Amino acid sequence: MAAGLHPEAGPSTLVVAEDLAARMDYRRGIAIYDLDGTVRRTGLSRATVKRHVRVLRELGALVWLVHGSRRNLAAPGEGYMATATIYGAVIPPVYDDAMGHRLTGMGYEARVCGVTPAGQKLAVAVAVERSDARRRAQGRTPRSRGTIPYGVPAQRELKTGPVDNSCSGSREPHSPGSYHRSPDVRVESGCKDTSRKRASCRKAPGPSFEISYNSDGSRRTAGQTRQGIGIVQQVRPRVTWTQRSGLRELEVALRPFTDAGWDWPTITAELHSWHLTWRPARPAAYIRARLAQQATAEHQSAAAELAEGWDEQEASGPLAASSPDLVRSVLDGLAEGLAVYSARQAELGLDDLSDHSAAADMAAFLNSGTGAPA
């Protein structure tokens, strides 16, 4: 007001500006006009409020963002509701030039991105002045004036004459446009300080990559991974409940099958044999857990057979014998059984009704060339 930038600016203009500032959203820099409320709070007439809002706009302190409307926007059955007029609070270019601010952007979208050397000296002087004021309020001795940069006054005086605004002629004037929507502050999780180990390093450690190994301990090659992903690309479309998982993690989960040499039809049949009636949220994790359970069950079964003295090789020995030896063994058992049966029948007096002896026929067959081993 003291600079005399506008001939109609006066105490009433300051009253209207203070009312808008008290109701402003400083996060987005906007304020609702509320003409009737401003008249009631300030005690000014409607014409006076309108006139001084116009003065603030011409001074470059306000921009018109949303034009209000008297049209009823309420739904049927609700009270009357119109559209409010919204102003955006801005800082005139004259103030930025006087304070040494560097701006980025044009018009209403311009933002302060730094300060000029003169603005830096002024900011230091203002900070020192505030520090001295606090020290005086606390009864302490102010700092020496030698700390203030040479040539910077302790307190700037406002000019009463017109302000030279020739340097800001290349900038666009403030215009409505789309007002700045400042994003909400988001606090990232994690440690807020640098760890001692990382701070002591000359160079920050690079990202660590996990190396994959095969079941025999050899390092897994890129070709093996590509081959596994190729198999998974055929399996995933055919097994519905695996389609939530990515190819890479599904390939890692199915490595016990692919490393064993299974092709995609065999793996697909194995997954279908699980008969899932639901869809796991994480299919790859479910497959790993299922295979781990199967491995645990097989290990427990092998341990139980070992404790009972079961020898699978010995038990499968007769089945692994050659065909003539197997036939000879079976026929010898039949002959021995028939002989025992005939002897018992003779003791009981229940001989066969005929004179034909089955045991003798069996013995004759075994002694012939047909029953002998080749």
Coordinates of C-alpha atoms in Angstrom, one line a residue:
M1 CA 0.0 0.0 0.0
A2 CA 2.8 2.4 0.8
A3 CA 4.5 1.9 -2.5
G4 CA 1.6 3.6 -4.3
L5 CA 1.4 1.0 -7.1
H6 CA -2.4 1.6 -7.5
P7 CA -4.2 4.9 -7.1
E8 CA -7.3 3.3 -5.5
A9 CA -5.4 1.0 -3.1
G10 CA -6.0 2.0 0.5
P11 CA -7.0 0.8 4.0
S12 CA -10.1 -0.9 2.7
T13 CA -8.1 -2.9 0.2
L14 CA -5.9 -4.2 3.1
V15 CA -9.1 -5.1 5.1
V16 CA -10.4 -7.2 2.2
A17 CA -7.0 -8.8 1.6
E18 CA -6.8 -9.8 5.3
D19 CA -10.2 -11.4 5.1
L20 CA -9.3 -13.4 2.1
A21 CA -6.0 -14.4 3.7
A22 CA -7.7 -15.7 6.8
R23 CA -9.9 -18.1 4.7
M24 CA -7.2 -19.1 2.2
D25 CA -6.1 -22.7 1.6
Y26 CA -2.3 -22.1 1.8
R27 CA -1.5 -25.6 0.5
R28 CA -3.0 -24.8 -2.9
G29 CA -3.1 -21.0 -2.6
I30 CA -6.8 -20.5 -3.2
A31 CA -9.6 -18.7 -1.5
I32 CA -13.4 -18.6 -2.0
Y33 CA -14.8 -15.2 -2.8
D34 CA -17.9 -15.3 -0.4
L35 CA -19.1 -11.8 -1.2
D36 CA -21.9 -11.8 1.3
G37 CA -19.7 -13.2 4.1
T38 CA -17.0 -10.7 3.4
V39 CA -19.5 -7.8 3.6
R40 CA -20.8 -9.2 6.9
R41 CA -17.3 -9.7 8.4
T42 CA -15.7 -6.5 7.3
G43 CA -18.6 -4.1 7.6
L44 CA -18.0 -2.7 4.1
S45 CA -20.7 -2.3 1.5
R46 CA -21.0 -4.8 -1.4
A47 CA -19.8 -2.2 -3.9
T48 CA -16.7 -1.4 -1.8
V49 CA -15.8 -5.1 -1.5
K50 CA -16.2 -5.7 -5.2
R51 CA -14.1 -2.6 -6.0
H52 CA -11.2 -3.5 -3.8
V53 CA -11.2 -7.1 -5.0
R54 CA -10.8 -5.6 -8.5
V55 CA -7.9 -3.5 -7.1
L56 CA -6.2 -6.6 -5.7
R57 CA -6.5 -8.3 -9.1
E58 CA -5.0 -5.3 -10.9
L59 CA -2.2 -5.2 -8.4
G60 CA -1.3 -8.8 -9.3
A61 CA -2.2 -10.3 -5.9
L62 CA -5.3 -12.3 -7.1
V63 CA -6.3 -14.3 -10.2
W64 CA -9.7 -15.4 -11.1
L65 CA -9.7 -19.2 -11.2
V66 CA -13.4 -20.3 -11.1
H67 CA -16.3 -18.1 -12.1
G68 CA -19.2 -18.6 -9.8
S69 CA -22.7 -19.2 -11.1
R70 CA -26.2 -18.8 -9.6
R71 CA -27.5 -21.8 -11.3
N72 CA -28.9 -24.4 -8.9
L73 CA -26.7 -27.5 -8.8
A74 CA -28.4 -29.3 -6.0
A75 CA -30.2 -32.6 -6.6
P76 CA -34.0 -32.7 -6.5
G77 CA -35.2 -32.5 -2.9
E78 CA -32.1 -30.7 -1.6
G79 CA -31.5 -27.1 -0.8
Y80 CA -30.3 -24.4 -3.2
M81 CA -26.6 -24.7 -4.1
A82 CA -24.7 -22.6 -6.5
T83 CA -21.1 -22.5 -7.7
A84 CA -18.7 -20.4 -5.7
T85 CA -16.2 -18.0 -7.2
I86 CA -12.6 -19.0 -6.4
Y87 CA -9.5 -16.8 -6.4
G88 CA -5.9 -17.7 -6.4
A89 CA -3.4 -15.8 -4.3
V90 CA -0.2 -14.8 -6.2
I91 CA 2.9 -12.8 -5.6
P92 CA 3.4 -9.9 -8.0
P93 CA 6.6 -9.9 -10.1
V94 CA 7.6 -6.6 -8.5
Y95 CA 8.0 -8.4 -5.1
D96 CA 10.1 -11.2 -6.7
D97 CA 12.4 -8.7 -8.3
A98 CA 12.8 -6.8 -5.1
M99 CA 13.6 -9.9 -3.1
G100 CA 15.9 -11.4 -5.7
H101 CA 13.9 -14.5 -6.5
R102 CA 14.6 -16.7 -9.5
L103 CA 11.4 -18.0 -11.1
T104 CA 10.6 -21.0 -13.3
G105 CA 7.5 -21.2 -15.4
M106 CA 5.3 -18.5 -16.8
G107 CA 2.2 -16.7 -15.5
Y108 CA 0.3 -18.2 -12.6
E109 CA 2.3 -21.5 -13.0
A110 CA 5.6 -19.6 -12.1
R111 CA 7.4 -20.9 -9.0
V112 CA 10.5 -19.8 -7.1
C113 CA 13.4 -22.0 -7.9
G114 CA 16.3 -20.0 -6.4
V115 CA 17.7 -16.6 -5.5
T116 CA 20.1 -14.1 -7.1
P117 CA 23.3 -13.0 -5.3
A118 CA 21.5 -9.8 -4.1
G119 CA 18.6 -11.9 -2.9
Q120 CA 21.0 -14.2 -1.0
K121 CA 22.6 -11.2 0.8
L122 CA 19.2 -9.8 1.7
A123 CA 18.1 -13.2 3.1
V124 CA 21.2 -13.4 5.2
A125 CA 20.6 -9.8 6.5
V126 CA 17.0 -10.6 7.4
A127 CA 18.0 -13.8 9.2
V128 CA 20.6 -12.0 11.2
E129 CA 18.1 -9.3 12.1
R130 CA 15.6 -11.8 13.3
S131 CA 18.2 -13.6 15.4
D132 CA 19.2 -10.3 17.0
A133 CA 15.6 -9.6 17.8
R134 CA 15.2 -13.0 19.5
R135 CA 18.4 -12.4 21.5
R136 CA 17.2 -9.0 22.7
A137 CA 13.8 -10.5 23.7
Q138 CA 15.6 -13.1 25.8
G139 CA 17.9 -10.5 27.4
R140 CA 21.0 -11.7 25.6
T141 CA 23.6 -9.6 23.8
P142 CA 23.0 -9.2 20.0
R143 CA 25.6 -10.4 17.6
S144 CA 28.2 -8.1 16.3
R145 CA 27.2 -6.2 13.2
G146 CA 30.4 -7.4 11.6
T147 CA 28.5 -10.6 10.7
I148 CA 26.3 -8.7 8.2
P149 CA 27.7 -8.6 4.7
Y150 CA 29.1 -5.3 3.7
G151 CA 26.8 -3.1 1.8
V152 CA 23.6 -4.8 3.0
P153 CA 21.4 -2.6 5.2
A154 CA 20.0 -4.0 8.4
Q155 CA 16.5 -3.1 7.5
R156 CA 15.1 -2.2 4.1
E157 CA 13.0 0.8 3.7
L158 CA 10.0 0.8 1.4
K159 CA 10.1 3.2 -1.5
T160 CA 7.2 5.7 -1.6
G161 CA 7.7 6.4 -5.3
P162 CA 6.7 4.3 -8.3
V163 CA 8.5 1.0 -8.6
D164 CA 10.8 0.4 -11.6
N165 CA 9.4 -2.7 -13.2
S166 CA 11.4 -2.5 -16.5
C167 CA 13.3 -5.8 -15.8
S168 CA 10.1 -7.9 -15.6
G169 CA 8.7 -6.8 -18.9
S170 CA 9.7 -10.0 -20.6
R171 CA 7.5 -12.1 -18.2
E172 CA 3.9 -13.0 -18.9
P173 CA 1.4 -11.4 -16.6
H174 CA -0.4 -13.6 -14.1
S175 CA -3.3 -15.4 -15.8
P176 CA -5.9 -17.8 -14.5
G177 CA -5.0 -21.0 -16.2
S178 CA -5.0 -24.2 -14.2
Y179 CA -3.9 -23.4 -10.6
H180 CA -1.1 -25.4 -9.0
R181 CA -2.2 -28.5 -7.1
S182 CA 0.5 -29.3 -4.6
P183 CA 0.7 -33.1 -3.9
D184 CA 0.3 -34.3 -0.4
V185 CA 3.4 -35.0 1.6
R186 CA 4.3 -38.7 1.6
V187 CA 6.7 -40.1 4.2
E188 CA 8.8 -43.0 2.9
S189 CA 9.3 -46.0 5.1
G190 CA 12.8 -47.1 6.2
C191 CA 15.8 -45.7 8.0
K192 CA 16.1 -41.9 8.0
D193 CA 19.9 -41.9 8.5
T194 CA 22.7 -43.4 6.5
S195 CA 24.1 -46.5 8.0
R196 CA 27.6 -46.4 9.4
K197 CA 28.8 -49.1 7.0
R198 CA 27.6 -47.2 3.9
A199 CA 28.8 -43.8 5.3
S200 CA 32.3 -45.3 5.7
C201 CA 32.5 -46.6 2.1
R202 CA 34.1 -44.4 -0.5
K203 CA 31.5 -45.4 -3.0
A204 CA 28.0 -46.6 -2.3
P205 CA 27.7 -50.4 -2.9
G206 CA 26.0 -51.4 -6.1
P207 CA 22.9 -53.6 -6.3
S208 CA 23.4 -57.3 -5.4
F209 CA 22.2 -60.0 -7.8
E210 CA 21.3 -63.4 -6.6
I211 CA 23.1 -66.2 -8.5
S212 CA 21.1 -69.4 -9.3
Y213 CA 22.6 -72.8 -8.9
N214 CA 21.5 -76.2 -10.1
S215 CA 20.8 -79.2 -7.8
D216 CA 24.3 -80.6 -8.5
G217 CA 25.9 -77.3 -7.3
S218 CA 26.8 -76.0 -10.8
R219 CA 26.0 -72.4 -11.7
R220 CA 22.8 -72.1 -13.7
T221 CA 23.3 -70.7 -17.2
A222 CA 21.2 -68.2 -19.1
G223 CA 20.4 -70.9 -21.7
Q224 CA 18.9 -73.1 -18.9
T225 CA 16.8 -70.2 -17.8
R226 CA 15.5 -69.5 -21.3
Q227 CA 14.7 -73.1 -21.8
G228 CA 12.7 -73.2 -18.5
I229 CA 10.8 -70.1 -19.4
G230 CA 9.9 -71.6 -22.8
I231 CA 8.4 -74.6 -21.0
V232 CA 6.5 -72.3 -18.5
Q233 CA 5.1 -70.3 -21.4
Q234 CA 3.4 -73.5 -22.6
V235 CA 2.3 -74.6 -19.1
R236 CA 0.8 -71.4 -17.7
P237 CA -2.0 -71.0 -20.3
R238 CA -3.1 -74.6 -19.8
V239 CA -3.2 -74.5 -16.0
T240 CA -5.7 -71.8 -15.0
W241 CA -4.7 -71.3 -11.4
T242 CA -1.1 -70.5 -12.3
Q243 CA -1.9 -67.5 -14.5
R244 CA -1.6 -65.0 -11.6
S245 CA 2.1 -65.6 -11.4
G246 CA 4.8 -64.1 -13.6
L247 CA 6.9 -66.3 -16.0
R248 CA 10.2 -65.7 -14.1
E249 CA 8.9 -66.7 -10.6
L250 CA 6.9 -69.6 -12.1
E251 CA 10.0 -70.9 -13.8
V252 CA 11.9 -70.8 -10.5
A253 CA 9.1 -72.7 -8.8
L254 CA 9.0 -75.4 -11.5
R255 CA 12.7 -76.0 -11.7
P256 CA 12.5 -79.4 -9.9
F257 CA 10.4 -80.6 -12.9
T258 CA 12.4 -78.9 -15.7
D259 CA 15.7 -80.0 -14.2
A260 CA 14.5 -83.6 -14.2
G261 CA 13.9 -83.4 -17.9
W262 CA 10.1 -83.1 -17.9
D263 CA 8.4 -81.5 -20.9
W264 CA 5.4 -79.2 -20.7
P265 CA 2.7 -81.9 -21.3
T266 CA 4.1 -83.9 -18.3
I267 CA 4.3 -80.8 -16.1
T268 CA 0.8 -79.8 -17.1
A269 CA -0.6 -83.3 -16.3
E270 CA 1.2 -83.2 -12.9
L271 CA -0.3 -79.9 -12.0
H272 CA -3.8 -81.0 -13.1
S273 CA -3.4 -84.1 -10.9
W274 CA -3.4 -81.9 -7.9
H275 CA -7.1 -81.2 -8.5
L276 CA -7.2 -77.7 -7.2
T277 CA -10.7 -76.3 -6.9
W278 CA -9.5 -72.8 -5.8
R279 CA -7.0 -70.3 -7.1
P280 CA -3.9 -69.5 -4.9
A281 CA -3.1 -65.9 -4.5
R282 CA 0.6 -66.6 -5.1
P283 CA 0.8 -69.7 -7.4
A284 CA 4.6 -69.9 -7.4
A285 CA 4.8 -69.9 -3.6
Y286 CA 2.1 -72.6 -3.5
I287 CA 4.0 -74.8 -5.9
R288 CA 7.2 -74.5 -3.9
A289 CA 5.3 -75.3 -0.7
R290 CA 3.6 -78.3 -2.3
L291 CA 6.8 -79.7 -3.7
A292 CA 8.5 -79.2 -0.3
Q293 CA 5.7 -81.2 1.4
Q294 CA 6.1 -84.0 -1.1
A295 CA 9.9 -84.1 -0.6
T296 CA 9.4 -84.2 3.2
A297 CA 6.9 -87.1 2.9
E298 CA 9.2 -89.1 0.6
H299 CA 12.1 -88.5 3.0
Q300 CA 10.0 -89.7 6.0
S301 CA 8.8 -92.8 4.1
A302 CA 12.4 -93.7 3.2
A303 CA 13.5 -93.3 6.8
A304 CA 10.6 -95.6 8.0
E305 CA 11.5 -98.3 5.4
L306 CA 15.1 -98.2 6.5
A307 CA 14.1 -98.6 10.1
E308 CA 12.0 -101.6 9.3
G309 CA 14.9 -103.3 7.3
W310 CA 13.1 -103.1 4.0
D311 CA 15.4 -103.7 1.1
E312 CA 13.7 -102.6 -2.1
Q313 CA 16.4 -104.3 -4.3
E314 CA 16.1 -107.6 -2.6
A315 CA 12.3 -107.5 -2.7
S316 CA 12.3 -106.8 -6.4
G317 CA 14.9 -109.5 -7.1
P318 CA 12.5 -112.2 -8.4
L319 CA 10.8 -109.8 -10.7
A320 CA 14.2 -108.8 -12.2
A321 CA 15.1 -112.4 -12.9
S322 CA 15.2 -113.7 -16.5
S323 CA 12.0 -115.2 -17.9
P324 CA 13.1 -119.0 -18.0
D325 CA 14.3 -118.8 -14.4
L326 CA 11.0 -117.2 -13.3
V327 CA 8.9 -119.9 -15.1
R328 CA 11.0 -122.7 -13.5
S329 CA 10.6 -121.2 -10.0
V330 CA 6.8 -120.9 -10.4
L331 CA 6.4 -124.5 -11.7
D332 CA 8.6 -125.9 -8.9
G333 CA 6.3 -124.1 -6.4
L334 CA 3.2 -125.5 -8.1
A335 CA 4.7 -129.1 -8.1
E336 CA 5.6 -128.9 -4.4
G337 CA 2.1 -127.6 -3.6
L338 CA 0.3 -130.3 -5.5
A339 CA 2.5 -133.1 -3.9
V340 CA 1.6 -131.8 -0.4
Y341 CA -2.0 -131.6 -1.3
S342 CA -2.1 -135.2 -2.7
A343 CA -0.4 -136.6 0.3
R344 CA -2.9 -135.0 2.7
Q345 CA -5.8 -136.2 0.6
A346 CA -4.4 -139.8 0.8
E347 CA -4.1 -139.6 4.6
L348 CA -7.8 -138.6 4.8
G349 CA -8.8 -141.3 2.4
L350 CA -10.0 -138.8 -0.1
D351 CA -7.9 -140.0 -3.1
D352 CA -8.8 -138.8 -6.5
L353 CA -11.6 -140.8 -8.2
S354 CA -9.4 -141.4 -11.3
D355 CA -6.1 -143.1 -11.5
H356 CA -4.6 -139.9 -13.1
S357 CA -1.9 -138.4 -10.8
A358 CA -1.4 -134.6 -11.3
A359 CA 1.8 -134.6 -9.3
A360 CA 3.3 -137.2 -11.5
D361 CA 2.3 -135.3 -14.6
M362 CA 3.9 -132.2 -13.2
A363 CA 7.1 -134.0 -12.3
A364 CA 7.2 -135.5 -15.8
F365 CA 6.8 -132.1 -17.3
L366 CA 9.5 -130.6 -15.2
N367 CA 11.9 -133.4 -16.2
S368 CA 11.1 -132.9 -19.9
G369 CA 12.9 -130.5 -22.1
T370 CA 10.0 -128.0 -22.0
G371 CA 10.4 -127.1 -18.4
A372 CA 14.2 -127.1 -18.4
P373 CA 15.9 -123.7 -18.6
A374 CA 17.0 -122.6 -22.0

